[in-house]
PDB file of C-alpha atoms in Angstrom:
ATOM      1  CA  UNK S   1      -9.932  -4.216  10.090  1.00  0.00           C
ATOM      2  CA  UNK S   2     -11.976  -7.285  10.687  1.00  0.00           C
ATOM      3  CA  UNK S   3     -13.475  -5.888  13.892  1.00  0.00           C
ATOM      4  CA  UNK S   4     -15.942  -3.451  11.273  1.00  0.00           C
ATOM      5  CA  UNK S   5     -18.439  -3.758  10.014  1.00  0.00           C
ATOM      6  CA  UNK S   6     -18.253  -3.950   5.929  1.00  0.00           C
ATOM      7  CA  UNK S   7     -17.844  -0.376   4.069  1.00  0.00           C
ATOM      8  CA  UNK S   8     -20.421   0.567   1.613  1.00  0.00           C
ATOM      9  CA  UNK S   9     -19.694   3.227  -1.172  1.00  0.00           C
ATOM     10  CA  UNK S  10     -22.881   5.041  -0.255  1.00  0.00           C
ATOM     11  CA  UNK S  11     -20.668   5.782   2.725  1.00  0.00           C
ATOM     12  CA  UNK S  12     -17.791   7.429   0.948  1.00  0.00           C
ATOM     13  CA  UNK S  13     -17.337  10.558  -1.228  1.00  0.00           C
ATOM     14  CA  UNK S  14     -14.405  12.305  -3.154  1.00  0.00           C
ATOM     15  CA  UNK S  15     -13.652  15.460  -4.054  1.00  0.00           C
ATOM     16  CA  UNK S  16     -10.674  16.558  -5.589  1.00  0.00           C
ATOM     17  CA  UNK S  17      -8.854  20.066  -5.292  1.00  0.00           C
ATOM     18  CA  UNK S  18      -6.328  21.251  -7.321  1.00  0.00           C
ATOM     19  CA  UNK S  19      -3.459  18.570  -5.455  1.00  0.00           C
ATOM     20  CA  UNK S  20      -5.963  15.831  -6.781  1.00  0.00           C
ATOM     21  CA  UNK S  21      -6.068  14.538  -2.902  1.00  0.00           C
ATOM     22  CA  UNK S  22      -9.047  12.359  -1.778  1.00  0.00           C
ATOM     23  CA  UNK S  23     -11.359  14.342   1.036  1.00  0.00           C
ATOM     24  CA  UNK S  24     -13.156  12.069   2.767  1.00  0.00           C
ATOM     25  CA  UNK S  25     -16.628  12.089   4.795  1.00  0.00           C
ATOM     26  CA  UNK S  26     -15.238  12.395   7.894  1.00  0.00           C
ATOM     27  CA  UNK S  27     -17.942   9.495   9.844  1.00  0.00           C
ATOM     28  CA  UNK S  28     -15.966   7.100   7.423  1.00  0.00           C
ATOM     29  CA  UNK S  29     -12.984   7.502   9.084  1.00  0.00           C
ATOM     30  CA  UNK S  30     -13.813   5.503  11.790  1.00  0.00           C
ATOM     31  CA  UNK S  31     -14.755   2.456   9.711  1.00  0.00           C
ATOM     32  CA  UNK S  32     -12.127   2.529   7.755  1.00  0.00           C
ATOM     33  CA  UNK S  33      -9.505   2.808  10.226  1.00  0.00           C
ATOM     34  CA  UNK S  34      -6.414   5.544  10.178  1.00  0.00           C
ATOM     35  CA  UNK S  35      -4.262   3.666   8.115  1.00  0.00           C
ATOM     36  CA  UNK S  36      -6.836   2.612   5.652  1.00  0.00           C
ATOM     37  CA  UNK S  37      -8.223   6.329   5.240  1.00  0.00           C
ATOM     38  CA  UNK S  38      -4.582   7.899   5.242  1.00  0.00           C
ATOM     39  CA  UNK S  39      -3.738   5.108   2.888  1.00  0.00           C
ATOM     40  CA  UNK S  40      -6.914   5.807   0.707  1.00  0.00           C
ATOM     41  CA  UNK S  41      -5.704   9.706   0.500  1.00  0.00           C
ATOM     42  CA  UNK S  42      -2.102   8.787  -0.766  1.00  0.00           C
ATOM     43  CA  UNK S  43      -3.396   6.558  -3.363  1.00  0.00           C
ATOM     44  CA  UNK S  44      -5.504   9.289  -5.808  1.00  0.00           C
ATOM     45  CA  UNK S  45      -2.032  11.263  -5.849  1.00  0.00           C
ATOM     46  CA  UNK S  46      -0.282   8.502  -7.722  1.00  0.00           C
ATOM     47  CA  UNK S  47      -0.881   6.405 -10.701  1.00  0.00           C
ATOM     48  CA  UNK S  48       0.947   2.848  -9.472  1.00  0.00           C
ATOM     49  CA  UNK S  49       1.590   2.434  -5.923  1.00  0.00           C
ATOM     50  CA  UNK S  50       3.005  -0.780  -4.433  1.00  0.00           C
ATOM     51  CA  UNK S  51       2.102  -1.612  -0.911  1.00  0.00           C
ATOM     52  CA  UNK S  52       3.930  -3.642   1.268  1.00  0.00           C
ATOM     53  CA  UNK S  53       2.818  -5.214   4.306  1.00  0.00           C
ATOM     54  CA  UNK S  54       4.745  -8.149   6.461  1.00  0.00           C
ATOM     55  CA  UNK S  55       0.896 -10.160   6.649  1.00  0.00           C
ATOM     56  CA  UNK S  56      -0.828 -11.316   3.838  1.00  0.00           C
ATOM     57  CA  UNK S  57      -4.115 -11.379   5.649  1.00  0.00           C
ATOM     58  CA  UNK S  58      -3.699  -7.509   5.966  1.00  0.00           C
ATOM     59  CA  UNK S  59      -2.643  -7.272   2.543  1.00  0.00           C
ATOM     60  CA  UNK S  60      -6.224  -9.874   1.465  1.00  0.00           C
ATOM     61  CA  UNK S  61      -8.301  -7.385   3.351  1.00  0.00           C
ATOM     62  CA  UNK S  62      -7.039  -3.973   1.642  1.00  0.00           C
ATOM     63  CA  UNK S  63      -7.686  -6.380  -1.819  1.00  0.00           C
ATOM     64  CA  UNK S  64     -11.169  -6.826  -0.876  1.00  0.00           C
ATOM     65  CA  UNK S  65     -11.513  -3.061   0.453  1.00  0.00           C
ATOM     66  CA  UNK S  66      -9.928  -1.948  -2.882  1.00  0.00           C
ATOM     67  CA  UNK S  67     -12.202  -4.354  -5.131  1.00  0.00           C
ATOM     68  CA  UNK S  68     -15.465  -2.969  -3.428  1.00  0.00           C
ATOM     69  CA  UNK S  69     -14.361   0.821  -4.036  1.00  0.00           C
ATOM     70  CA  UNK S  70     -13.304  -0.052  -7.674  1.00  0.00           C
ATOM     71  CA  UNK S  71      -9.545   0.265  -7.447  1.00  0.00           C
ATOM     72  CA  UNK S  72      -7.553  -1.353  -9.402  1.00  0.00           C
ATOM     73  CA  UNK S  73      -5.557  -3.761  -7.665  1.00  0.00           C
ATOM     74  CA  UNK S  74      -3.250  -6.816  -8.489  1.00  0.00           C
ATOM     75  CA  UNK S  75      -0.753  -8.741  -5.942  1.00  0.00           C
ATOM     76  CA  UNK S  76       2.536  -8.935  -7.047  1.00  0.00           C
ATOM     77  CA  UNK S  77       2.782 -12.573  -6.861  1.00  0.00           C
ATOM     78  CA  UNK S  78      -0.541 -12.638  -9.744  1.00  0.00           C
ATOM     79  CA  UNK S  79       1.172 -10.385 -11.687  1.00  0.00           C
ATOM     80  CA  UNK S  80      -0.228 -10.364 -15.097  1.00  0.00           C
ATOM     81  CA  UNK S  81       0.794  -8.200 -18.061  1.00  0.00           C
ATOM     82  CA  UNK S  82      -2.539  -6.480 -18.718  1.00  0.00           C
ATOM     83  CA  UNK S  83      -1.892  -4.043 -15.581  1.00  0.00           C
ATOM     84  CA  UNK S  84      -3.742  -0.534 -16.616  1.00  0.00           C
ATOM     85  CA  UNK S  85      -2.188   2.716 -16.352  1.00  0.00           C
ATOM     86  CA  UNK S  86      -3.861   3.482 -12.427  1.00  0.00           C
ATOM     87  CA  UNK S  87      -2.791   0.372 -10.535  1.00  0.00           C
ATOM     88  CA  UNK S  88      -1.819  -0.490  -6.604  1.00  0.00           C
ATOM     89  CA  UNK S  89       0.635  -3.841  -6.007  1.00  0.00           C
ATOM     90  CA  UNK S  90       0.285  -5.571  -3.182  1.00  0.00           C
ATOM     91  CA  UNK S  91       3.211  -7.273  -2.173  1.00  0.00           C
ATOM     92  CA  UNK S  92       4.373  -8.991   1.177  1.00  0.00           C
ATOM     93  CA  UNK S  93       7.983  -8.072   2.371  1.00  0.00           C
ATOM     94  CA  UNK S  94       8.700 -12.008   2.183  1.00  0.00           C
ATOM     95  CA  UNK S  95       8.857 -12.048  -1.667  1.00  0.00           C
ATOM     96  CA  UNK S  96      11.905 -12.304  -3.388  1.00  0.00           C
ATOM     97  CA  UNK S  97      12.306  -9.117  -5.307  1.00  0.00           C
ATOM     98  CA  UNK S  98      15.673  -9.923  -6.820  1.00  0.00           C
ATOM     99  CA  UNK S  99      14.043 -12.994  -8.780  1.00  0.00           C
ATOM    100  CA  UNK S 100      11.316 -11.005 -10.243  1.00  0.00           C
ATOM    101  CA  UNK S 101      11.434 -11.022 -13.886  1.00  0.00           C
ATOM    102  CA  UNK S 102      10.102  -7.838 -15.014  1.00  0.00           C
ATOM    103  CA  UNK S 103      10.211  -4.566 -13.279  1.00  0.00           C
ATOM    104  CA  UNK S 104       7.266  -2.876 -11.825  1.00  0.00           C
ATOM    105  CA  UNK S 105       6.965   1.427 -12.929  1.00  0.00           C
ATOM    106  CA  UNK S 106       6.550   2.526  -9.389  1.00  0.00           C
ATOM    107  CA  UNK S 107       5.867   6.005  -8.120  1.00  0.00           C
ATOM    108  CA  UNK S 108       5.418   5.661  -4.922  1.00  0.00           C
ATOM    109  CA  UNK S 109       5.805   2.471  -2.552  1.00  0.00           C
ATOM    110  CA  UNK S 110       4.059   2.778   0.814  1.00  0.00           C
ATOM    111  CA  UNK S 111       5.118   0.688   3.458  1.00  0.00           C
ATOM    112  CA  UNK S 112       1.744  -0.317   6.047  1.00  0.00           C
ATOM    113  CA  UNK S 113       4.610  -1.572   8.993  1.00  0.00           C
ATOM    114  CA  UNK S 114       7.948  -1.810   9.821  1.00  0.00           C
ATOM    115  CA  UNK S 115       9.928  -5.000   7.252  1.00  0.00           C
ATOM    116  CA  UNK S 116      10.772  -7.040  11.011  1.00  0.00           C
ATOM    117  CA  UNK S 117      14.503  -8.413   9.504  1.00  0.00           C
ATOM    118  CA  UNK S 118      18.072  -7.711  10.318  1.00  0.00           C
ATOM    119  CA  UNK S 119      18.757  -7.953   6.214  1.00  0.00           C
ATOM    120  CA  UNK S 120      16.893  -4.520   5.582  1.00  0.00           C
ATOM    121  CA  UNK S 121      19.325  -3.016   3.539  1.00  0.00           C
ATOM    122  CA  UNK S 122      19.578  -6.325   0.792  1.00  0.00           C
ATOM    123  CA  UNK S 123      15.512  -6.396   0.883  1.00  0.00           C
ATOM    124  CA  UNK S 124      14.981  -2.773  -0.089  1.00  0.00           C
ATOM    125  CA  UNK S 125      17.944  -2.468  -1.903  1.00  0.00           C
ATOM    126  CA  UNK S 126      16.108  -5.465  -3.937  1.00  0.00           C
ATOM    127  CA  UNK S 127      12.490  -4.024  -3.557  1.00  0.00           C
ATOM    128  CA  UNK S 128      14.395  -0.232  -5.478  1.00  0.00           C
ATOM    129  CA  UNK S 129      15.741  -2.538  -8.387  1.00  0.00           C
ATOM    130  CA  UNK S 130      12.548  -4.103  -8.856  1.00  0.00           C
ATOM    131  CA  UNK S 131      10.157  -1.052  -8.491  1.00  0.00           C
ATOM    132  CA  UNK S 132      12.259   1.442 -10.438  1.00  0.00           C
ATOM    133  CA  UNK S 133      11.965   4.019  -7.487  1.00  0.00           C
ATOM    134  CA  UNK S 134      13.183   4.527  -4.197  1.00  0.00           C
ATOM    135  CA  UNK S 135      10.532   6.701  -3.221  1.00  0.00           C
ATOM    136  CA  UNK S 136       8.760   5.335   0.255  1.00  0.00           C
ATOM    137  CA  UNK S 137       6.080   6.368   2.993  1.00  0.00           C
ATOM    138  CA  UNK S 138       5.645   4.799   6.030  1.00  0.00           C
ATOM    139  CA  UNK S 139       2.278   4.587   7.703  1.00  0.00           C
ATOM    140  CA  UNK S 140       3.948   3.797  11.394  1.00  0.00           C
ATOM    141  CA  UNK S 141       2.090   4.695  14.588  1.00  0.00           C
ATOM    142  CA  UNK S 142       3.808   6.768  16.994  1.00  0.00           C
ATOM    143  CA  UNK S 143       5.391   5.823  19.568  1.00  0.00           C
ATOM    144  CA  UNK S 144       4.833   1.837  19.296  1.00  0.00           C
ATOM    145  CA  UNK S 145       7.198  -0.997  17.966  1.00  0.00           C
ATOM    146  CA  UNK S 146       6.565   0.148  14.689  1.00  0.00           C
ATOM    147  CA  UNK S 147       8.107   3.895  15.745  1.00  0.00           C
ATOM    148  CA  UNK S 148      10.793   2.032  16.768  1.00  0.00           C
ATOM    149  CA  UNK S 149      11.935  -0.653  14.432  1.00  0.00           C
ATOM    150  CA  UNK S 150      12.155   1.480  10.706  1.00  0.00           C
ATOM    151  CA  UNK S 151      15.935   1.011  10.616  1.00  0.00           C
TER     152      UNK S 151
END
């Protein structure tokens, strides 16, 4: 969030268990922020993630949070064929998934809010065909609009 102060990786450790989930120091959580940290622990359990987010400043910030922790990231709309095999996609709701020409190899998409449209069923229909999977995770807060607006 821009209201912290700027993560450092002397901050952060990982160790992995047999699940290959990310433990981390628990005084990071509060810089980070509960999405970012819950977000953080989905992302060692799969090799390409897309997330999707309605703001592209949101979706700039967890770039420049992924880029400082040496995750390999790429937004959809800069694309470029030389993806590796570990990569997240970060993609606003707003782009046209129907037009895209190549498929992404999703595992996993993870949703950061709520898509805020009466045409949900066309966009994720379009976001499945594009992705290859129609496997998703929310990261809504409880009892808030975003509780309240999934479908």
């Amino acid at each position: 969030p821009t209201c912290r102060d700027k993560i450092s990786l002397d901050k952060i450790f990982f160790l992995t268990d047999k699940n290959k989930e990310i433990v981390l120091n628990i005084n990071i959580l509060d810089e980070l922020g509960t999405k970012n940290s819950k977000l953080l622990m989905l992302l060692n359990n799969f090799n390409k993630v897309m997330i999707l987010s309605n703001f592209d400043e949101c979706l700039d910030k967890l770039k420049d949070l992924f880029d400082e922790l040496n995750i390999k990231n790429v937004k959809t709309k800069e694309k470029n064929e030389s993806c590796s095999n570990k990569m997240v996609y970060l993609s606003n709701y707003n782009e046209d998934f129907y037009n895209y020409e190549s498929n992404f190899d999703i595992e996993q998409i993870i949703c950061l809010e709520p898509y805020y449209s009466n045409k949900k069923k066309i966009k994720f229909h379009d976001i499945i065909k594009s992705t290859n999977t129609n496997k998703f995770k929310f990261l809504l807060i409880k009892n808030t609009i975003e509780d309240t607006k999934i479908f």
